Amino acid sequence: MIWNKAESAPREEIEATQLERLRETASRVYAISPFYKQKFDELGILPQDIKSIDDIAKLPFTKKQDLRDHYPFGLFCVPMSEVVRIHSSSGTTGKPTVVGYNAHDMEVWNEVMARVYTMAGVTAKDVVHNGYGYGLFTGGLGFHYGAEKVGATIVPASGGFTDRQLMLMRDFGATVLACTPSFALHLAEVAAKAGSEFRKDYKLKVGIFGAEPTSKGLKEAVAKSWDIRYQEVYGLSEIIGPGVSSSCEYSDRLHIFEDHFLAEIIDPKTGEVLPEGQRGELVITTLTKQALPIIRYRTGDITSIIKEPCKCGRTHARMESIVGRADDMLIVNGVNVYPSQVEHVIANSEGVTLNYQIIASKKGHLDKLEIMVEVSDDVMRDNIGELENIKKRIQDDLLNNLYINAAVKLVEPSTIERSMGKAVRVIDKRKEA
Ligand SMILES: [Zn+2]
C-alpha cells in the first residue's frame, strides 16, 4: 500500500519536481532571510543560477550552530502570526535549537507521517500506541497527527510509566507500537518478567521505531522480543521531525520523501558531494517548508543513498540506517572509520564482549589502529589457540568488511577503564602528538 502516488513517480518526474521546488525555496530564502541572503552573496550565487539539481552544490551549508546563533526565531521566514507550532531540542549543550511551522508545514508533516504509517500497513482499523514523548520534542506530536491522518486510533501514552503502558497496550488492543527502540525493548523485558505470553496477551504486529542510534543487534532483539516487524523511521526537528524517511516492508533501507526533502551525501571533511552509493554525511534541503526552510542542512549523520527502484513500487531514493556520526569519524591511513562499524563487527564476533576501545596512534608516517576487546567470561583464557582464533577472526572481519588493518588485542573482562560508568570508546593519540 502506498499513501501518495508521488512516492512511485518516475525518476525524471521526481527530479523535475525537486528542481522546481529547490528554485522556489532558494528564491524565497534569498528574498526574505538576511542570513541566507548574506550567505548566498558571500558565495556569489543567485537563486536564478540554479539550472539543474546538481547546482545545489553551489549553495551554502546550514549548520546546527546557525540555528543556535539565531535563537530563537531568527531564521523563520514567515511572520510569527502565521506560525502555529514551535518545537525545540532539549538544549542540554547550550541554547536549544528552535523550529517553527505554519499551517502548510503541518500539512506536509502529517502527510509524510501518513506515508510512514502506510508503509507499516497501518489503516483506520489499527490502534497505535504512541510511546514517544509529547512536548517540545517532535516525536510525540509527529507520530500523533500522522496516525490521525490515516484514520487510525491513537493512544497518546507518551513516555515513562512502563507498567501502565503495558496495561494500556493490552487492554486497548494496540496493533502498532511507536516509540524508541530502547524503550520497546524495555517494555518487552518488563512484560516478559510479568509472565506475558506475547502472542496471546498482545495484538502488536508492527513497531515504528526511531529517534536514537540503533545497532542491527538491538533492532533484531526488539523485533524478536515482541515478534513484530521492525520499521525504522528517520527524522530530525531541524528538517521537520520524524518523517524524513522510513523503511518499507521489502528493504532495510529508508525511502526518503524526495518531493519534500532533497538529500545529498558529502565528504564530511571537504564538503564535496559524493557519488551515489558512497558513504558520507547526510545533507538535507527542505523543498516545501515555509516557516523554516533550510538549505543544505548538515545532519552530522553518516549514511549512503541509492536510487534503484524498490520492490515495494516506491521510486524514492533509499538511505541506509545511520552508520554513525560525522564527529566520531576517524581517518586511518586515508580510510574513513566509524566506531559504530567496528562495534558492529565486534557484536557479531564470538568469545568477546561489547567492552572495547579503539586506539589510534602514529607509527612513523603511518597511522596505527589497535582495538582492545574484553573476552567474555565463558572463554577458556588459558587456551592460547582459542584466543588466537578469536583474535584472527575479528582482524579478518575488520579487514574484509571495513578495509581496515587493525591489531586486535584481547584482554581480561573488566580491564578497560570505565569513566563515569561509561566506557571511552575511542582514544586518538595522534591528536596529542
Ligand atoms: Zn520500498
CSV table of C-alpha atoms and ligand atoms in Angstrom, one decimal:
chain,number,residue,atom,x,y,z
A,1,MET,CA,0.0,0.0,0.0
A,2,ILE,CA,1.3,3.4,-1.0
A,3,TRP,CA,-0.2,6.6,0.6
A,4,ASN,CA,0.6,9.0,-2.2
A,5,LYS,CA,1.3,8.3,-5.9
A,6,ALA,CA,4.1,10.9,-5.7
A,7,GLU,CA,6.1,8.1,-3.9
A,8,SER,CA,6.1,6.0,-7.0
A,9,ALA,CA,6.6,8.7,-9.6
A,10,PRO,CA,9.1,8.2,-12.4
A,11,ARG,CA,12.7,9.3,-11.5
A,12,GLU,CA,12.6,12.2,-14.1
A,13,GLU,CA,9.3,13.5,-12.6
A,14,ILE,CA,10.7,13.4,-9.1
A,15,GLU,CA,13.8,15.3,-10.2
A,16,ALA,CA,11.8,17.9,-12.1
A,17,THR,CA,9.7,18.5,-9.0
A,18,GLN,CA,12.8,18.8,-6.9
A,19,LEU,CA,14.4,21.3,-9.2
A,20,GLU,CA,11.3,23.5,-9.4
A,21,ARG,CA,10.9,23.4,-5.6
A,22,LEU,CA,14.6,24.0,-5.0
A,23,ARG,CA,14.5,27.1,-7.1
A,24,GLU,CA,11.3,28.3,-5.3
A,25,THR,CA,12.9,27.7,-1.9
A,26,ALA,CA,16.2,29.4,-2.8
A,27,SER,CA,14.3,32.4,-4.2
A,28,ARG,CA,12.2,32.7,-1.0
A,29,VAL,CA,15.1,32.5,1.4
A,30,TYR,CA,17.1,34.9,-0.6
A,31,ALA,CA,14.3,37.4,-0.6
A,32,ILE,CA,13.2,37.0,3.0
A,33,SER,CA,16.1,35.8,5.1
A,34,PRO,CA,19.0,38.2,5.8
A,35,PHE,CA,21.0,35.2,6.9
A,36,TYR,CA,20.6,33.3,3.6
A,37,LYS,CA,21.0,36.5,1.5
A,38,GLN,CA,24.4,37.1,3.1
A,39,LYS,CA,25.5,33.5,2.7
A,40,PHE,CA,24.4,33.5,-1.0
A,41,ASP,CA,26.1,36.8,-1.6
A,42,GLU,CA,29.4,35.7,0.0
A,43,LEU,CA,29.4,32.8,-2.4
A,44,GLY,CA,28.4,35.0,-5.4
A,45,ILE,CA,25.4,32.8,-6.2
A,46,LEU,CA,21.9,33.9,-7.0
A,47,PRO,CA,18.7,31.7,-6.9
A,48,GLN,CA,18.4,32.0,-10.7
A,49,ASP,CA,21.8,30.4,-11.1
A,50,ILE,CA,20.2,27.1,-10.1
A,51,LYS,CA,19.7,25.4,-13.5
A,52,SER,CA,19.9,21.8,-12.5
A,53,ILE,CA,19.7,19.8,-9.3
A,54,ASP,CA,23.4,19.4,-9.3
A,55,ASP,CA,23.7,23.2,-8.9
A,56,ILE,CA,22.7,22.7,-5.3
A,57,ALA,CA,26.4,22.0,-4.6
A,58,LYS,CA,26.9,25.8,-5.2
A,59,LEU,CA,24.6,26.7,-2.3
A,60,PRO,CA,25.8,27.3,1.3
A,61,PHE,CA,25.5,24.8,4.1
A,62,THR,CA,23.4,25.4,7.2
A,63,LYS,CA,24.7,24.1,10.5
A,64,LYS,CA,23.1,23.5,13.9
A,65,GLN,CA,25.2,26.4,15.2
A,66,ASP,CA,23.4,28.7,12.7
A,67,LEU,CA,20.1,27.9,14.4
A,68,ARG,CA,21.6,28.5,17.8
A,69,ASP,CA,23.2,31.8,16.7
A,70,HIS,CA,19.7,33.0,15.6
A,71,TYR,CA,17.9,31.8,18.7
A,72,PRO,CA,15.0,31.7,18.9
A,73,PHE,CA,13.2,32.8,15.8
A,74,GLY,CA,15.9,34.5,13.7
A,75,LEU,CA,15.8,32.1,10.8
A,76,PHE,CA,12.0,32.0,10.4
A,77,CYS,CA,10.7,33.1,7.0
A,78,VAL,CA,7.1,33.9,7.9
A,79,PRO,CA,5.6,36.4,10.4
A,80,MET,CA,5.0,35.0,13.9
A,81,SER,CA,1.3,35.5,13.4
A,82,GLU,CA,1.5,32.7,10.8
A,83,VAL,CA,3.4,30.3,13.0
A,84,VAL,CA,1.1,27.7,14.5
A,85,ARG,CA,3.6,25.4,16.3
A,86,ILE,CA,7.0,25.6,17.9
A,87,HIS,CA,9.3,22.7,18.8
A,88,SER,CA,12.7,22.7,20.3
A,89,SER,CA,15.7,20.5,21.2
A,90,SER,CA,16.4,19.9,24.8
A,91,GLY,CA,19.4,22.2,24.6
A,92,THR,CA,21.5,20.1,27.0
A,93,THR,CA,24.6,21.6,25.4
A,94,GLY,CA,24.0,25.3,25.2
A,95,LYS,CA,21.0,27.1,23.6
A,96,PRO,CA,18.3,24.8,22.3
A,97,THR,CA,17.5,24.8,18.5
A,98,VAL,CA,14.1,26.2,17.9
A,99,VAL,CA,11.9,25.3,14.9
A,100,GLY,CA,8.6,26.6,13.8
A,101,TYR,CA,5.7,25.5,11.5
A,102,ASN,CA,2.9,27.3,9.7
A,103,ALA,CA,-0.4,25.6,8.8
A,104,HIS,CA,1.1,24.5,5.4
A,105,ASP,CA,4.1,22.9,7.2
A,106,MET,CA,1.8,21.0,9.5
A,107,GLU,CA,0.1,19.5,6.5
A,108,VAL,CA,3.4,18.5,5.0
A,109,TRP,CA,4.4,16.9,8.3
A,110,ASN,CA,1.1,15.0,8.6
A,111,GLU,CA,1.4,13.9,5.0
A,112,VAL,CA,4.9,12.4,5.3
A,113,MET,CA,3.9,10.7,8.6
A,114,ALA,CA,0.8,9.3,6.9
A,115,ARG,CA,3.2,7.8,4.4
A,116,VAL,CA,5.3,6.3,7.2
A,117,TYR,CA,2.2,4.7,8.7
A,118,THR,CA,1.0,3.4,5.4
A,119,MET,CA,4.5,1.8,4.8
A,120,ALA,CA,3.8,0.0,8.1
A,121,GLY,CA,0.5,-1.2,6.8
A,122,VAL,CA,-1.5,0.9,9.3
A,123,THR,CA,-5.1,1.7,8.4
A,124,ALA,CA,-8.2,3.0,10.1
A,125,LYS,CA,-8.6,-0.4,11.7
A,126,ASP,CA,-5.4,-0.1,13.7
A,127,VAL,CA,-4.8,1.1,17.3
A,128,VAL,CA,-1.5,3.0,17.6
A,129,HIS,CA,0.2,3.0,21.0
A,130,ASN,CA,2.4,6.1,20.9
A,131,GLY,CA,5.2,5.9,23.5
A,132,TYR,CA,7.2,8.8,22.1
A,133,GLY,CA,7.4,11.8,24.4
A,134,TYR,CA,4.8,14.5,24.0
A,135,GLY,CA,6.1,18.0,24.4
A,136,LEU,CA,8.8,20.2,22.7
A,137,PHE,CA,10.3,17.0,21.3
A,138,THR,CA,8.9,16.4,17.8
A,139,GLY,CA,8.4,12.6,18.3
A,140,GLY,CA,5.1,12.6,20.2
A,141,LEU,CA,3.1,15.0,18.2
A,142,GLY,CA,4.7,14.0,14.9
A,143,PHE,CA,3.5,10.4,15.4
A,144,HIS,CA,0.2,11.6,16.8
A,145,TYR,CA,-1.1,13.6,13.9
A,146,GLY,CA,0.2,11.2,11.3
A,147,ALA,CA,-1.9,8.4,12.9
A,148,GLU,CA,-5.0,10.6,12.9
A,149,LYS,CA,-4.4,11.4,9.2
A,150,VAL,CA,-4.6,7.7,8.2
A,151,GLY,CA,-7.6,7.4,10.4
A,152,ALA,CA,-6.1,5.0,13.0
A,153,THR,CA,-7.0,5.2,16.7
A,154,ILE,CA,-4.1,6.9,18.5
A,155,VAL,CA,-3.3,6.3,22.2
A,156,PRO,CA,-1.2,9.2,23.3
A,157,ALA,CA,0.7,7.4,26.0
A,158,SER,CA,3.9,9.4,25.9
A,159,GLY,CA,7.0,8.2,27.7
A,160,GLY,CA,7.5,6.6,31.1
A,161,PHE,CA,5.2,4.5,33.4
A,162,THR,CA,6.1,1.1,31.9
A,163,ASP,CA,3.6,-1.0,33.8
A,164,ARG,CA,0.7,1.3,32.9
A,165,GLN,CA,1.8,1.4,29.2
A,166,LEU,CA,1.8,-2.3,29.1
A,167,MET,CA,-1.7,-2.4,30.6
A,168,LEU,CA,-3.0,0.1,28.1
A,169,MET,CA,-1.4,-1.8,25.2
A,170,ARG,CA,-3.0,-5.0,26.3
A,171,ASP,CA,-6.5,-3.6,27.2
A,172,PHE,CA,-6.8,-1.3,24.2
A,173,GLY,CA,-5.6,-3.9,21.8
A,174,ALA,CA,-2.7,-1.9,20.4
A,175,THR,CA,-1.7,-3.3,16.9
A,176,VAL,CA,1.1,-0.7,16.4
A,177,LEU,CA,3.8,0.4,18.8
A,178,ALA,CA,5.5,3.7,18.1
A,179,CYS,CA,8.5,4.5,20.5
A,180,THR,CA,12.2,4.5,20.7
A,181,PRO,CA,13.8,1.0,20.2
A,182,SER,CA,15.4,1.0,23.6
A,183,PHE,CA,12.0,1.7,25.2
A,184,ALA,CA,10.4,-1.0,23.1
A,185,LEU,CA,13.0,-3.5,24.4
A,186,HIS,CA,12.5,-2.3,28.0
A,187,LEU,CA,8.7,-2.8,27.6
A,188,ALA,CA,9.3,-6.3,26.3
A,189,GLU,CA,11.6,-7.2,29.2
A,190,VAL,CA,9.1,-5.9,31.8
A,191,ALA,CA,6.3,-7.7,30.1
A,192,ALA,CA,8.3,-11.0,29.9
A,193,LYS,CA,9.2,-10.7,33.6
A,194,ALA,CA,5.5,-10.4,34.4
A,195,GLY,CA,4.9,-13.7,32.6
A,196,SER,CA,3.2,-12.3,29.5
A,197,GLU,CA,2.5,-14.6,26.5
A,198,PHE,CA,3.2,-12.0,23.8
A,199,ARG,CA,1.1,-13.6,21.0
A,200,LYS,CA,-1.8,-14.2,23.3
A,201,ASP,CA,-1.8,-11.1,25.5
A,202,TYR,CA,-0.9,-8.5,22.9
A,203,LYS,CA,-2.1,-7.8,19.3
A,204,LEU,CA,1.0,-6.0,18.1
A,205,LYS,CA,2.0,-6.6,14.5
A,206,VAL,CA,4.4,-3.8,13.8
A,207,GLY,CA,6.6,-1.3,15.6
A,208,ILE,CA,7.7,2.1,14.2
A,209,PHE,CA,10.9,2.9,15.8
A,210,GLY,CA,13.4,5.8,15.6
A,211,ALA,CA,14.8,8.8,17.3
A,212,GLU,CA,18.0,7.2,18.6
A,213,PRO,CA,21.1,5.5,17.0
A,214,THR,CA,20.3,1.8,16.8
A,215,SER,CA,22.6,-1.2,16.1
A,216,LYS,CA,21.4,-4.1,14.0
A,217,GLY,CA,21.6,-6.2,17.1
A,218,LEU,CA,19.2,-4.0,19.0
A,219,LYS,CA,16.8,-4.0,16.1
A,220,GLU,CA,16.7,-7.7,15.9
A,221,ALA,CA,16.3,-8.0,19.6
A,222,VAL,CA,13.3,-5.6,19.6
A,223,ALA,CA,11.6,-7.4,16.6
A,224,LYS,CA,12.2,-10.8,18.2
A,225,SER,CA,11.1,-10.0,21.7
A,226,TRP,CA,7.7,-8.6,20.5
A,227,ASP,CA,7.5,-10.9,17.5
A,228,ILE,CA,6.7,-7.9,15.2
A,229,ARG,CA,8.0,-6.3,12.1
A,230,TYR,CA,10.6,-3.6,12.8
A,231,GLN,CA,10.0,-0.5,10.8
A,232,GLU,CA,12.6,2.3,11.1
A,233,VAL,CA,11.8,5.9,10.8
A,234,TYR,CA,14.3,8.7,10.5
A,235,GLY,CA,13.9,12.4,11.0
A,236,LEU,CA,15.2,15.5,12.8
A,237,SER,CA,13.4,18.5,14.1
A,238,GLU,CA,15.6,20.9,12.0
A,239,ILE,CA,14.1,19.4,8.9
A,240,ILE,CA,10.6,18.6,10.1
A,241,GLY,CA,10.7,16.0,12.9
A,242,PRO,CA,10.1,12.2,12.3
A,243,GLY,CA,9.0,11.5,8.7
A,244,VAL,CA,12.1,12.4,6.6
A,245,SER,CA,12.5,8.8,5.6
A,246,SER,CA,11.2,5.3,6.5
A,247,SER,CA,11.9,1.7,5.7
A,248,CYS,CA,9.3,-0.3,3.8
A,249,GLU,CA,8.5,-4.0,4.2
A,250,TYR,CA,10.9,-5.0,1.5
A,251,SER,CA,14.0,-3.2,2.5
A,252,ASP,CA,16.2,-2.2,5.5
A,253,ARG,CA,16.9,1.0,3.7
A,254,LEU,CA,14.8,4.0,4.3
A,255,HIS,CA,12.8,5.7,1.5
A,256,ILE,CA,13.4,9.5,1.6
A,257,PHE,CA,10.3,11.5,0.8
A,258,GLU,CA,12.1,13.2,-2.0
A,259,ASP,CA,9.3,15.5,-3.1
A,260,HIS,CA,9.7,17.3,0.2
A,261,PHE,CA,13.4,16.7,1.1
A,262,LEU,CA,16.4,16.9,-1.2
A,263,ALA,CA,19.2,14.7,0.2
A,264,GLU,CA,22.9,14.7,-0.7
A,265,ILE,CA,25.8,12.8,0.7
A,266,ILE,CA,29.0,14.8,1.2
A,267,ASP,CA,32.5,14.1,2.4
A,268,PRO,CA,32.3,15.5,6.0
A,269,LYS,CA,35.9,16.8,5.8
A,270,THR,CA,35.9,18.5,2.4
A,271,GLY,CA,32.2,19.2,1.9
A,272,GLU,CA,32.3,17.8,-1.6
A,273,VAL,CA,29.3,15.9,-2.9
A,274,LEU,CA,29.9,12.1,-3.2
A,275,PRO,CA,28.7,9.8,-5.9
A,276,GLU,CA,25.6,7.6,-5.4
A,277,GLY,CA,26.1,4.7,-3.0
A,278,GLN,CA,29.1,6.1,-1.2
A,279,ARG,CA,29.1,6.7,2.5
A,280,GLY,CA,29.3,10.2,3.9
A,281,GLU,CA,27.4,12.9,5.8
A,282,LEU,CA,23.8,13.3,5.0
A,283,VAL,CA,22.8,16.8,4.0
A,284,ILE,CA,19.1,17.8,3.5
A,285,THR,CA,17.4,20.7,1.9
A,286,THR,CA,13.7,21.2,2.6
A,287,LEU,CA,11.7,21.7,-0.6
A,288,THR,CA,8.3,22.7,0.7
A,289,LYS,CA,8.8,24.1,4.3
A,290,GLN,CA,7.6,27.7,4.6
A,291,ALA,CA,8.1,28.8,8.2
A,292,LEU,CA,11.7,27.5,8.5
A,293,PRO,CA,13.1,26.5,5.1
A,294,ILE,CA,16.6,25.0,5.4
A,295,ILE,CA,19.2,24.9,2.7
A,296,ARG,CA,21.8,22.1,2.8
A,297,TYR,CA,21.5,21.2,6.5
A,298,ARG,CA,24.4,19.2,7.7
A,299,THR,CA,22.8,16.5,9.8
A,300,GLY,CA,26.1,15.0,11.0
A,301,ASP,CA,24.7,11.6,10.3
A,302,ILE,CA,26.7,9.1,8.2
A,303,THR,CA,24.8,7.1,5.6
A,304,SER,CA,24.7,6.3,1.9
A,305,ILE,CA,21.9,6.7,-0.7
A,306,ILE,CA,20.9,4.5,-3.6
A,307,LYS,CA,18.3,5.4,-6.2
A,308,GLU,CA,17.5,2.0,-7.7
A,309,PRO,CA,13.7,1.2,-7.5
A,310,CYS,CA,12.4,-0.9,-4.7
A,311,LYS,CA,10.2,-4.0,-4.8
A,312,CYS,CA,7.5,-2.1,-2.9
A,313,GLY,CA,6.9,0.1,-6.0
A,314,ARG,CA,8.2,3.2,-4.5
A,315,THR,CA,10.8,5.1,-6.6
A,316,HIS,CA,12.0,7.4,-3.8
A,317,ALA,CA,15.8,7.0,-3.1
A,318,ARG,CA,16.8,4.9,-0.1
A,319,MET,CA,19.3,5.7,2.6
A,320,GLU,CA,21.0,3.2,4.9
A,321,SER,CA,20.2,3.1,8.5
A,322,ILE,CA,22.5,5.7,10.1
A,323,VAL,CA,26.0,4.2,10.3
A,324,GLY,CA,27.5,6.8,12.8
A,325,ARG,CA,28.1,10.4,13.4
A,326,ALA,CA,30.4,12.5,11.3
A,327,ASP,CA,32.0,13.9,14.5
A,328,ASP,CA,33.1,10.4,15.5
A,329,MET,CA,34.8,9.6,12.3
A,330,LEU,CA,38.4,8.6,12.4
A,331,ILE,CA,40.6,8.7,9.3
A,332,VAL,CA,43.2,5.9,9.4
A,333,ASN,CA,45.7,5.9,6.6
A,334,GLY,CA,43.1,7.6,4.4
A,335,VAL,CA,40.3,5.2,5.2
A,336,ASN,CA,37.2,6.6,7.0
A,337,VAL,CA,36.5,4.5,10.1
A,338,TYR,CA,33.3,4.9,12.1
A,339,PRO,CA,33.4,3.4,15.7
A,340,SER,CA,29.8,2.1,15.2
A,341,GLN,CA,31.1,-0.1,12.3
A,342,VAL,CA,33.8,-1.5,14.4
A,343,GLU,CA,31.2,-2.1,17.1
A,344,HIS,CA,29.1,-4.0,14.6
A,345,VAL,CA,31.9,-6.3,13.8
A,346,ILE,CA,32.6,-7.0,17.5
A,347,ALA,CA,28.9,-7.6,18.2
A,348,ASN,CA,29.0,-10.3,15.6
A,349,SER,CA,32.1,-12.0,16.9
A,350,GLU,CA,32.1,-14.9,19.3
A,351,GLY,CA,34.0,-15.0,22.5
A,352,VAL,CA,34.2,-11.3,23.2
A,353,THR,CA,32.0,-8.7,24.9
A,354,LEU,CA,31.0,-5.2,23.7
A,355,ASN,CA,33.5,-3.7,26.0
A,356,TYR,CA,36.1,-2.4,23.6
A,357,GLN,CA,38.4,0.5,22.9
A,358,ILE,CA,39.8,1.8,19.7
A,359,ILE,CA,43.2,3.4,19.9
A,360,ALA,CA,44.7,5.3,17.0
A,361,SER,CA,48.3,6.3,17.1
A,362,LYS,CA,51.2,7.1,14.8
A,363,LYS,CA,54.0,4.7,13.8
A,364,GLY,CA,56.4,6.6,11.6
A,365,HIS,CA,54.4,8.2,8.9
A,366,LEU,CA,51.6,5.7,9.1
A,367,ASP,CA,48.6,5.5,11.3
A,368,LYS,CA,48.3,2.5,13.6
A,369,LEU,CA,45.0,1.2,14.8
A,370,GLU,CA,44.6,-1.1,17.8
A,371,ILE,CA,41.4,-2.5,19.1
A,372,MET,CA,41.3,-3.7,22.7
A,373,VAL,CA,38.4,-6.1,23.4
A,374,GLU,CA,37.4,-7.8,26.6
A,375,VAL,CA,36.8,-11.5,26.2
A,376,SER,CA,33.6,-13.0,27.6
A,377,ASP,CA,33.5,-14.9,30.8
A,378,ASP,CA,32.9,-18.2,29.2
A,379,VAL,CA,36.1,-18.2,27.1
A,380,MET,CA,38.9,-20.5,28.3
A,381,ARG,CA,41.5,-17.9,28.9
A,382,ASP,CA,44.4,-20.3,29.2
A,383,ASN,CA,43.6,-21.8,25.8
A,384,ILE,CA,46.1,-19.8,23.7
A,385,GLY,CA,44.9,-21.5,20.5
A,386,GLU,CA,41.3,-20.4,21.0
A,387,LEU,CA,42.3,-16.9,21.9
A,388,GLU,CA,44.4,-16.7,18.7
A,389,ASN,CA,41.5,-17.9,16.6
A,390,ILE,CA,39.1,-15.3,18.1
A,391,LYS,CA,41.7,-12.5,17.5
A,392,LYS,CA,42.3,-13.6,14.0
A,393,ARG,CA,38.6,-13.8,13.1
A,394,ILE,CA,38.0,-10.3,14.3
A,395,GLN,CA,41.0,-8.9,12.4
A,396,ASP,CA,39.9,-10.7,9.3
A,397,ASP,CA,36.3,-9.3,9.6
A,398,LEU,CA,37.6,-5.8,10.1
A,399,LEU,CA,39.8,-6.1,7.1
A,400,ASN,CA,37.2,-7.7,4.8
A,401,ASN,CA,34.2,-5.6,5.9
A,402,LEU,CA,35.7,-2.3,6.7
A,403,TYR,CA,39.0,-2.4,4.8
A,404,ILE,CA,40.9,-1.5,8.0
A,405,ASN,CA,44.1,-3.2,9.1
A,406,ALA,CA,43.9,-3.2,12.9
A,407,ALA,CA,45.7,-5.1,15.6
A,408,VAL,CA,43.2,-6.7,17.9
A,409,LYS,CA,44.3,-7.2,21.5
A,410,LEU,CA,42.1,-9.5,23.7
A,411,VAL,CA,42.1,-8.5,27.4
A,412,GLU,CA,40.5,-9.9,30.6
A,413,PRO,CA,36.9,-8.9,31.5
A,414,SER,CA,36.7,-5.5,33.3
A,415,THR,CA,40.2,-4.4,32.1
A,416,ILE,CA,39.1,-1.5,30.1
A,417,GLU,CA,38.7,1.6,32.2
A,418,ARG,CA,35.2,3.0,32.6
A,419,SER,CA,34.8,6.7,33.3
A,420,MET,CA,31.6,7.8,34.9
A,421,GLY,CA,30.2,4.3,34.3
A,422,LYS,CA,30.6,4.7,30.6
A,423,ALA,CA,33.5,3.2,28.6
A,424,VAL,CA,35.6,5.6,26.5
A,425,ARG,CA,35.4,4.0,23.0
A,426,VAL,CA,37.9,6.0,21.1
A,427,ILE,CA,41.4,7.3,22.0
A,428,ASP,CA,43.1,9.2,19.3
A,429,LYS,CA,46.7,9.6,20.4
A,430,ARG,CA,47.6,11.3,17.1
A,431,LYS,CA,45.8,14.4,18.3
A,432,GLU,CA,48.1,14.7,21.3
A,433,ALA,CA,51.3,14.3,19.2
B,1,ZN,ZN,10.5,0.1,-0.7
